[in-house]
PDB file of C-alpha atoms in Angstrom:
ATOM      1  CA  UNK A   1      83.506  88.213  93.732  1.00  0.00           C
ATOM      2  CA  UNK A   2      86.977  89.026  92.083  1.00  0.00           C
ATOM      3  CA  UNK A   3      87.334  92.972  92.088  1.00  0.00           C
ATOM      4  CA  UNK A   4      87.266  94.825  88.524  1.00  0.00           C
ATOM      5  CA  UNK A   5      90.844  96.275  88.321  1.00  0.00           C
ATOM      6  CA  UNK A   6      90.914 100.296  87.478  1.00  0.00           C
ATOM      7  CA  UNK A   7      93.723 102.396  86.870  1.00  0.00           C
ATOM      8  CA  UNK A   8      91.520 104.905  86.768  1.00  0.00           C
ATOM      9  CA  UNK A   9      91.573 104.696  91.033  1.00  0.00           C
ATOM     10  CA  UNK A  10      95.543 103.691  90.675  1.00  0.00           C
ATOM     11  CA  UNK A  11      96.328 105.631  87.691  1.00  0.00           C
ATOM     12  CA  UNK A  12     100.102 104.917  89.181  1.00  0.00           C
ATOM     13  CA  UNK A  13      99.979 101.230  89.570  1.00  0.00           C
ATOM     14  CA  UNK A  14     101.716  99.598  92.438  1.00  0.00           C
ATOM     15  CA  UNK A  15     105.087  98.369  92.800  1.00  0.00           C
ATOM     16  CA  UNK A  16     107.061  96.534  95.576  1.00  0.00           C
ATOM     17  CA  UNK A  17     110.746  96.826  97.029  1.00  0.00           C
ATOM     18  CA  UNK A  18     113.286  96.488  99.199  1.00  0.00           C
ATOM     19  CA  UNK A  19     113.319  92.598  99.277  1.00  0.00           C
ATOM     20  CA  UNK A  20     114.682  91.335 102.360  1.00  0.00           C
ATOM     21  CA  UNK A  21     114.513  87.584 103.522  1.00  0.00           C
ATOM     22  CA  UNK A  22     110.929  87.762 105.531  1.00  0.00           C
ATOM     23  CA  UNK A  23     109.511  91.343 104.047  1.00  0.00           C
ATOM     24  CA  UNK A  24     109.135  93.391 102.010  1.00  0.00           C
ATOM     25  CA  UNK A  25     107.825  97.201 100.929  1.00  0.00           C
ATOM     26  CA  UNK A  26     105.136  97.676  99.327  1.00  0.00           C
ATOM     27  CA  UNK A  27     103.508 100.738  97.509  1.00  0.00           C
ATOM     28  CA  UNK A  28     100.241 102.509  95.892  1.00  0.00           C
ATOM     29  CA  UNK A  29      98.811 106.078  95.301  1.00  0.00           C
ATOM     30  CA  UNK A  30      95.155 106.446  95.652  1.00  0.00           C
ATOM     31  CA  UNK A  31      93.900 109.784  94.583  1.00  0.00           C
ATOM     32  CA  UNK A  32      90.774 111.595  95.405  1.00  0.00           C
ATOM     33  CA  UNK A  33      89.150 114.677  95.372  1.00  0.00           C
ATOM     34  CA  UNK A  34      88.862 115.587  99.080  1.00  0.00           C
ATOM     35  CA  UNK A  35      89.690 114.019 102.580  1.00  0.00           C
ATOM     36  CA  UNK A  36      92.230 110.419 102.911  1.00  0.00           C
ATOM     37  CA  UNK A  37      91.072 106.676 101.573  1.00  0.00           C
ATOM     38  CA  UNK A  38      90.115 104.315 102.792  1.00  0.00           C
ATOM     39  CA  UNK A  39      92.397 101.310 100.934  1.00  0.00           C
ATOM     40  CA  UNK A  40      92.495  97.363 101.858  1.00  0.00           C
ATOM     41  CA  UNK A  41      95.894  95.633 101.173  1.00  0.00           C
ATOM     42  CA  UNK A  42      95.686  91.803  99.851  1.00  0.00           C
ATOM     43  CA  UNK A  43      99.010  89.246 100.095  1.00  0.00           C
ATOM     44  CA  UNK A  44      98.689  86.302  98.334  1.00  0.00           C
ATOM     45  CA  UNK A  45     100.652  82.805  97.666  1.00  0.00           C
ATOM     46  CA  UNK A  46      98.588  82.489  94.273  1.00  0.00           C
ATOM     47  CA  UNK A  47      97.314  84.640  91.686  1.00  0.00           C
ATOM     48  CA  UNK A  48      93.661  84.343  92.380  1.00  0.00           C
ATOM     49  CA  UNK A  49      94.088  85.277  96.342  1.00  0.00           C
ATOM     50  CA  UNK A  50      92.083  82.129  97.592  1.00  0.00           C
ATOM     51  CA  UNK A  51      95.407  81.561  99.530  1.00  0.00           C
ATOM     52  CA  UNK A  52      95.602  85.539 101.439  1.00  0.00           C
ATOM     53  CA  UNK A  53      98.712  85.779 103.926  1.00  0.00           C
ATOM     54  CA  UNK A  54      97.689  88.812 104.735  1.00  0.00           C
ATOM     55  CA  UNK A  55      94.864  91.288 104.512  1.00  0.00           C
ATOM     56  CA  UNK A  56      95.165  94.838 106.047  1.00  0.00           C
ATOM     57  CA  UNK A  57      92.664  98.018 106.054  1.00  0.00           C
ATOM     58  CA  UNK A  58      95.115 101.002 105.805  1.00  0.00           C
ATOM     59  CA  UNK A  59      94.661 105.028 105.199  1.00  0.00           C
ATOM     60  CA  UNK A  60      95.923 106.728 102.089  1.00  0.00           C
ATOM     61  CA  UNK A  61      96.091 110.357 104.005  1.00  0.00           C
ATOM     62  CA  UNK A  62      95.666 113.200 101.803  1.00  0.00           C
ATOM     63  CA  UNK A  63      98.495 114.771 103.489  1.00  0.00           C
ATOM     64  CA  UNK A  64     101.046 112.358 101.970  1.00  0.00           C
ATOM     65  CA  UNK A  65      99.258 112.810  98.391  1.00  0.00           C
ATOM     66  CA  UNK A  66      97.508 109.620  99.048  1.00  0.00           C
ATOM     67  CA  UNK A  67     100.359 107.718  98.582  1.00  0.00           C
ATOM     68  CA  UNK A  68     101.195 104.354 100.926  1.00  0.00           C
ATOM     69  CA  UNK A  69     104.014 102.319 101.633  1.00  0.00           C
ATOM     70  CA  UNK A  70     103.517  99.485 103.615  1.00  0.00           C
ATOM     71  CA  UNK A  71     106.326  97.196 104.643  1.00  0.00           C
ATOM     72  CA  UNK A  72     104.757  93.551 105.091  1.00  0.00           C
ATOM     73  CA  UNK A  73     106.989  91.135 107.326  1.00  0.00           C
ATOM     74  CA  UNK A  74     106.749  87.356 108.313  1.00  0.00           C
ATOM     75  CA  UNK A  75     107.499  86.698 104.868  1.00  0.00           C
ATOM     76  CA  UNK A  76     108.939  83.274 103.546  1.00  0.00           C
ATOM     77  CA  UNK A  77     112.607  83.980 102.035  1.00  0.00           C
ATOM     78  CA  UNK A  78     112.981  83.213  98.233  1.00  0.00           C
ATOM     79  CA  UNK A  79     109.340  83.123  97.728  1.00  0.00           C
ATOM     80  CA  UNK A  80     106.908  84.981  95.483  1.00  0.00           C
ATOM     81  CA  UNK A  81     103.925  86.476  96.538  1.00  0.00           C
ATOM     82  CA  UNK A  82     100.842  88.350  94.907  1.00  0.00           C
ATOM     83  CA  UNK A  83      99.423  91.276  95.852  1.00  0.00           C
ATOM     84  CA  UNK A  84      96.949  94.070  95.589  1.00  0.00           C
ATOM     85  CA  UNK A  85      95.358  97.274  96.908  1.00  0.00           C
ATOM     86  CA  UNK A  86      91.281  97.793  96.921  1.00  0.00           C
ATOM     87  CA  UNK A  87      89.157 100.289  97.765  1.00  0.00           C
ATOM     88  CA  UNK A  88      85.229 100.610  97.821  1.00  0.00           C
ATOM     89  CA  UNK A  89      82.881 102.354  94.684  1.00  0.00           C
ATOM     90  CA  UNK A  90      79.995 102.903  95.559  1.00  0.00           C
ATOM     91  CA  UNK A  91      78.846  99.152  96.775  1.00  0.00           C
ATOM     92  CA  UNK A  92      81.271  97.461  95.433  1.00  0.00           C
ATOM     93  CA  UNK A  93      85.301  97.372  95.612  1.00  0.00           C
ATOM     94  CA  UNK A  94      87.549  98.028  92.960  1.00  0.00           C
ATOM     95  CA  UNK A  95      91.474  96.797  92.346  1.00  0.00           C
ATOM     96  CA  UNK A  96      94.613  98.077  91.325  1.00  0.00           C
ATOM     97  CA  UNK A  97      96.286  95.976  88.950  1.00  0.00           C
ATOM     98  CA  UNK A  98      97.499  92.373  90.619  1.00  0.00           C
ATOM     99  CA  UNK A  99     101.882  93.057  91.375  1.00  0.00           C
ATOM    100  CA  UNK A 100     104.106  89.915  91.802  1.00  0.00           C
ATOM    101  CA  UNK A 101     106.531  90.703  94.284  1.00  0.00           C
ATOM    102  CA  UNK A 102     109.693  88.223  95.335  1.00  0.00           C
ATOM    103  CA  UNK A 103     111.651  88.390  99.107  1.00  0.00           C
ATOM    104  CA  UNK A 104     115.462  87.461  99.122  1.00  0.00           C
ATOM    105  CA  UNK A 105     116.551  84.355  99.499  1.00  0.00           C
ATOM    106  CA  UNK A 106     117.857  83.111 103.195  1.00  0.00           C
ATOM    107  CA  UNK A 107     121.267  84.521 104.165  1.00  0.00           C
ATOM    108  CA  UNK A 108     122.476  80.846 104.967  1.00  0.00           C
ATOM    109  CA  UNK A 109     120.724  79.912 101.493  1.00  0.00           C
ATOM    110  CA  UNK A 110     122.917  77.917  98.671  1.00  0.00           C
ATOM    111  CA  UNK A 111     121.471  80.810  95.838  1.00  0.00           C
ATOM    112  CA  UNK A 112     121.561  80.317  91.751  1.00  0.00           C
ATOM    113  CA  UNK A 113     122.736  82.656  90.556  1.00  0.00           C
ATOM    114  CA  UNK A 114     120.349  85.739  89.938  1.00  0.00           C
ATOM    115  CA  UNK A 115     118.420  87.665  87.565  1.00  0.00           C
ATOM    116  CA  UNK A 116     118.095  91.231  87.441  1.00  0.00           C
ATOM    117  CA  UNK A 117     117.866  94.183  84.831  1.00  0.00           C
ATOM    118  CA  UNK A 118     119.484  97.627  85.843  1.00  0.00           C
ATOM    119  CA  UNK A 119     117.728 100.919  84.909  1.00  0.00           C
ATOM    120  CA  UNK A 120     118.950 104.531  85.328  1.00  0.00           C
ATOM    121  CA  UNK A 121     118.608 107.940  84.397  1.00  0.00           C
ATOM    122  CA  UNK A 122     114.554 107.847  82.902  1.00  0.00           C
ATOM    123  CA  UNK A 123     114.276 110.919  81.791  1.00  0.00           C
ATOM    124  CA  UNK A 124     110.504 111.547  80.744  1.00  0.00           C
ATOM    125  CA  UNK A 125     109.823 114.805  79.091  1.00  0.00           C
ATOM    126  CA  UNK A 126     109.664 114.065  75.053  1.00  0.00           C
ATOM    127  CA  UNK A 127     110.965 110.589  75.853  1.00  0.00           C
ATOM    128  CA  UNK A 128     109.055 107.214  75.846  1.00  0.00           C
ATOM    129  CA  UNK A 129     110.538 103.750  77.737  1.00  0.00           C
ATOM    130  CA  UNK A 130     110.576 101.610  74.676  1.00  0.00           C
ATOM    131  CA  UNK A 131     113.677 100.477  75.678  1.00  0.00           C
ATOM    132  CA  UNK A 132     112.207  98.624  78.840  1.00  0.00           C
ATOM    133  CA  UNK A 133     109.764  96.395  76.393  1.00  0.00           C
ATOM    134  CA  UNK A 134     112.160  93.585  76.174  1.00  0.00           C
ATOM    135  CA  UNK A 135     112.532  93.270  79.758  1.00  0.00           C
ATOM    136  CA  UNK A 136     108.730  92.695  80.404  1.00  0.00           C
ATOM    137  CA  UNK A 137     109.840  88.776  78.717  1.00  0.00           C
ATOM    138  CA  UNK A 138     112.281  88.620  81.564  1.00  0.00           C
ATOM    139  CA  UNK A 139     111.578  86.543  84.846  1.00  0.00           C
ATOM    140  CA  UNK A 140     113.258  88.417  87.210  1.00  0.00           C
ATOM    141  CA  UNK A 141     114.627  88.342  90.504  1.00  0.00           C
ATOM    142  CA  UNK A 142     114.792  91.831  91.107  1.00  0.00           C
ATOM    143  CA  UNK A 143     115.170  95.638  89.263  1.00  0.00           C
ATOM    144  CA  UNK A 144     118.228  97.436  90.267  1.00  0.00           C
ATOM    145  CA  UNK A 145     117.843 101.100  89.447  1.00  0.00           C
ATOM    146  CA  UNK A 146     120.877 103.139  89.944  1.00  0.00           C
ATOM    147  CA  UNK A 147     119.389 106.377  90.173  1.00  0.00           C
ATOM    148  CA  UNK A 148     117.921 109.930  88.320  1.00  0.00           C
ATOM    149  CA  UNK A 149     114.337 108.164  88.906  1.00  0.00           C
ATOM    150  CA  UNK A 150     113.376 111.597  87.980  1.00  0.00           C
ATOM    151  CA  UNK A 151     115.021 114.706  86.711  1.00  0.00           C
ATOM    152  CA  UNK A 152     114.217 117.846  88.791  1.00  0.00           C
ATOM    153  CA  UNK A 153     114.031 120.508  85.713  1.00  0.00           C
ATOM    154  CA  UNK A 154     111.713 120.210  82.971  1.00  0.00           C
ATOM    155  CA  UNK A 155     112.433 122.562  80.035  1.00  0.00           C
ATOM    156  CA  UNK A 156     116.199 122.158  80.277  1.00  0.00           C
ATOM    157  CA  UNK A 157     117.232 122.736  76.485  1.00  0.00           C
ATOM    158  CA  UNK A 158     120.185 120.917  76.926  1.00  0.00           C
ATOM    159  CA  UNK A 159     119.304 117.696  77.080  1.00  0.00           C
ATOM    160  CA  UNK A 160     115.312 117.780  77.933  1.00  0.00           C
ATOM    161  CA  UNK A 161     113.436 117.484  74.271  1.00  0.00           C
ATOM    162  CA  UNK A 162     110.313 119.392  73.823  1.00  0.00           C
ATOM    163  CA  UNK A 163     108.584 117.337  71.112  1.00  0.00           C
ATOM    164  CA  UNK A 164     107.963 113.577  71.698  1.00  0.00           C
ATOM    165  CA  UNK A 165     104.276 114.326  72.143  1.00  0.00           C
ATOM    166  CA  UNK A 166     104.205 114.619  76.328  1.00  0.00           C
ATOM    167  CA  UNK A 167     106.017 116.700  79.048  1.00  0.00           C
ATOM    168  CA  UNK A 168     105.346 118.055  81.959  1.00  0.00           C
ATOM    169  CA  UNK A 169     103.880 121.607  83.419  1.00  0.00           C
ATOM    170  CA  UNK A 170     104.225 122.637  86.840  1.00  0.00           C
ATOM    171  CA  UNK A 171     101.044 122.921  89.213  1.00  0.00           C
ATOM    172  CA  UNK A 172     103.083 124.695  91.414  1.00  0.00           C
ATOM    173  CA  UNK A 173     104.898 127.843  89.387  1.00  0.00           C
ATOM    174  CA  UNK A 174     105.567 130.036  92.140  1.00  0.00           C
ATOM    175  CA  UNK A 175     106.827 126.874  93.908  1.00  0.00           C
ATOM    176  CA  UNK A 176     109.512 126.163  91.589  1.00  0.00           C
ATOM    177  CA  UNK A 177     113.412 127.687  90.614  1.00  0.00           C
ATOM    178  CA  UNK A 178     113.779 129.543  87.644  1.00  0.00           C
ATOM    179  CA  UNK A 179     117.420 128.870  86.304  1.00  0.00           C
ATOM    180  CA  UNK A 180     119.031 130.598  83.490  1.00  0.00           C
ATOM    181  CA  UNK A 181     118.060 133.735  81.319  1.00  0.00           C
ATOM    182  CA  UNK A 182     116.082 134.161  78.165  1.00  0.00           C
ATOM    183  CA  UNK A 183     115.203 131.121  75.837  1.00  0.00           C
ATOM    184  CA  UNK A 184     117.646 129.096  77.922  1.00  0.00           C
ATOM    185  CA  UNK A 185     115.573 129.246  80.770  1.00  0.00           C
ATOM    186  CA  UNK A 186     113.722 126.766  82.522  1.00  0.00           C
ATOM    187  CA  UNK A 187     112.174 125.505  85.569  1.00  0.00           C
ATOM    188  CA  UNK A 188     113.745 123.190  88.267  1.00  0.00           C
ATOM    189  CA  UNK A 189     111.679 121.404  91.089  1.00  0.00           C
ATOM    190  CA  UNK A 190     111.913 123.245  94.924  1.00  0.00           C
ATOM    191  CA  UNK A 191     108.634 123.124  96.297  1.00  0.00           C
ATOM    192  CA  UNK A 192     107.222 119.791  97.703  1.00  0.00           C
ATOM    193  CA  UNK A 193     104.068 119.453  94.910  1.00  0.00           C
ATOM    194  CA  UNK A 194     106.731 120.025  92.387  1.00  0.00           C
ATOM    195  CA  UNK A 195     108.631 116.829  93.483  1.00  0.00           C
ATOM    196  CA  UNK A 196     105.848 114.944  94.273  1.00  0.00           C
ATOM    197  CA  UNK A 197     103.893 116.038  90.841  1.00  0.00           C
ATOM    198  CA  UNK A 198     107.469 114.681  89.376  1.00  0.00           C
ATOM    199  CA  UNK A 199     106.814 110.791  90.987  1.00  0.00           C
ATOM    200  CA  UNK A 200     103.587 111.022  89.698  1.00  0.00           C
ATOM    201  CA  UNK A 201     103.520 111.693  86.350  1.00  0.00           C
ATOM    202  CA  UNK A 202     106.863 109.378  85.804  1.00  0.00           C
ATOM    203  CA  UNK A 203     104.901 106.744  86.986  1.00  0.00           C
ATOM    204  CA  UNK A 204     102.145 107.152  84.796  1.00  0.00           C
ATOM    205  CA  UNK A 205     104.286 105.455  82.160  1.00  0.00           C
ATOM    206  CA  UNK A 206     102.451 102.326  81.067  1.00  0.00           C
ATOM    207  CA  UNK A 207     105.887 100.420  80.172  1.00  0.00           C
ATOM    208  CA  UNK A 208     107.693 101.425  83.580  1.00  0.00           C
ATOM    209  CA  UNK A 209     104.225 100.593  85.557  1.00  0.00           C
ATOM    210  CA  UNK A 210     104.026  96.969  83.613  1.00  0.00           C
ATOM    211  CA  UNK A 211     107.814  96.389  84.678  1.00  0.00           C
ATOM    212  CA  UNK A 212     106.907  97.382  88.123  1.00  0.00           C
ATOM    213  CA  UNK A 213     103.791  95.011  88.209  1.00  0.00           C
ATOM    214  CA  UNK A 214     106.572  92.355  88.374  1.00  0.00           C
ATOM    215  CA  UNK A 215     109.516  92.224  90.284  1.00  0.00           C
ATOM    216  CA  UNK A 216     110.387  94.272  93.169  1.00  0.00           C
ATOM    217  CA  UNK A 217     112.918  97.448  92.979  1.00  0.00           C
ATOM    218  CA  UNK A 218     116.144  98.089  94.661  1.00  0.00           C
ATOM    219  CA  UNK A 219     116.918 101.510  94.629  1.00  0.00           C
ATOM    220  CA  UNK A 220     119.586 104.454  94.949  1.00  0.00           C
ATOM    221  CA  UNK A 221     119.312 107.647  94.271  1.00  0.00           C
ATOM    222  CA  UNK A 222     121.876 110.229  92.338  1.00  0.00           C
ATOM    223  CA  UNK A 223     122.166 114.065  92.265  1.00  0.00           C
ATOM    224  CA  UNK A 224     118.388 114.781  89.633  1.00  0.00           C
ATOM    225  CA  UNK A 225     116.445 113.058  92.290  1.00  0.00           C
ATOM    226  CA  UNK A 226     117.014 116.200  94.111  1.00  0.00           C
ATOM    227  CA  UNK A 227     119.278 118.705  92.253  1.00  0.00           C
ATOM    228  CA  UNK A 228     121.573 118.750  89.573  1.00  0.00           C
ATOM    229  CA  UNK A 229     125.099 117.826  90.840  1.00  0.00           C
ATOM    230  CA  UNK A 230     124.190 118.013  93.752  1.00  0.00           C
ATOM    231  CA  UNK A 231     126.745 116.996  96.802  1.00  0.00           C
ATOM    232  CA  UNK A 232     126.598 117.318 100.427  1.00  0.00           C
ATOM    233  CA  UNK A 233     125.931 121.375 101.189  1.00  0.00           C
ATOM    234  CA  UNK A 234     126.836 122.491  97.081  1.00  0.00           C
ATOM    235  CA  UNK A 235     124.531 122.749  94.857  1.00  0.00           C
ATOM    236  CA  UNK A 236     124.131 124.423  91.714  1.00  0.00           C
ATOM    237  CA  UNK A 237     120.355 126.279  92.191  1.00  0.00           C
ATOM    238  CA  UNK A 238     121.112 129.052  94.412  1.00  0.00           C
ATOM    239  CA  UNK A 239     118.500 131.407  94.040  1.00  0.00           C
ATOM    240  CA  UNK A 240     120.123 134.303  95.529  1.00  0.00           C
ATOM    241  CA  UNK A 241     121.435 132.176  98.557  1.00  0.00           C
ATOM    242  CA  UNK A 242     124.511 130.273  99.149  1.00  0.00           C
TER     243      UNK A 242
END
């Protein structure tokens, strides 16, 4: 029987990347209270998955925050392929949404030209990605983000809003920088849950999750996606140290 989709058990979605000729990367979080998951990966040529090119039962380890990435080979180049993660309730199984995913064309290939949006710099506290609607009309080849996939502070009065009716709080206080003095201050990712509490609630966005549903990502990264102008050995969070 065809699996009831939940976000609830993929409250991040999916999304694919990485599109080479004959593979390509795919990805998932699937959270749970205690212990690692157990998930089954689906590849399909069609949207209903009568057609499966590949099925695979795979781990979602609690000490990677549940999160997979799988990268699928023996691909066909310049093809598009569906695909989706389960994972049993109680009888039954359960799906994340279905993603459509797309590998390059063949090196040798005489290519159209292609389609693709670029994205950069998503800030998300106070923010909302209204400006990505348009692009969920788009058939697309690919998404090109150039980087700042997150922002590493939260709070920073400069340019980080506090109204817009969401933000985010850190789990992991202790964990985290404090930069600045007085009502200038504000917090800036260090710890590991503080990064990876970043990627999750960014990609709780329902408009960034739809555009990842459909077309795979190639991505950079810049200076937020660790530290603020960050380069090489500088940086400009020392806490105490240099």
């Amino acid at each position: 029987a065809t699996p009831t989709v939940s976000r609830t058990a993929f409250p991040q979605s999916l999304a694919s990347g990485d599109p080479r000729p004959d593979r390509v990367l795919l990805w998932t979080r699937v959270p749970a209270a205690v212990g690692d998951v157990a998930v089954r990966l689906q590849v399909a040529d069609d949207a209903a998955f009568s057609q499966l090119r590949i099925e695979r039962e795979l781990t979602a380890q609690a000490a990677h925050d549940h999160c997979l990435r799988v990268r699928v080979a023996g691909l066909l180049p310049g093809r598009r392929y569906h695909y989706r993660f389960l994972r049993r309730e109680g009888d039954g199984w359960v799906s994340s949404p279905v993603g459509m995913t797309r590998t390059a064309p063949a090196a040798d290939a005489p290519t159209p030209a292609l389609r693709f949006a670029f994205m950069s710099c998503q800030d998300y506290g106070g923010r909302w990605y209204n400006s990505l609607v348009p692009l969920l009309q788009e058939d697309l080849d690919f998404i090109l983000h150039l980087g700042d996939f997150i922002y590493e502070s939260i709070g920073d009065s400069s340019f980080q809003r506090a109204d817009g009716g969401r933000g985010i709080t850190f789990d992991d206080v202790p964990g985290a920088l404090r930069v600045g003095a007085g009502d200038q201050a504000y917090l800036a990712a260090s710890s590991l849950d503080n990064y990876r509490q970043l990627h999750r609630e960014y990609r709780t966005d329902p408009v960034l999750q739809a555009k990842a549903e459909r077309a795979p990502l190639v991505a950079i990264w810049d200076d937020h996606e660790f530290s603020d102008d960050c380069w090489q050995d500088h940086a400009t969070y020392e806490d105490g140290r240099r």
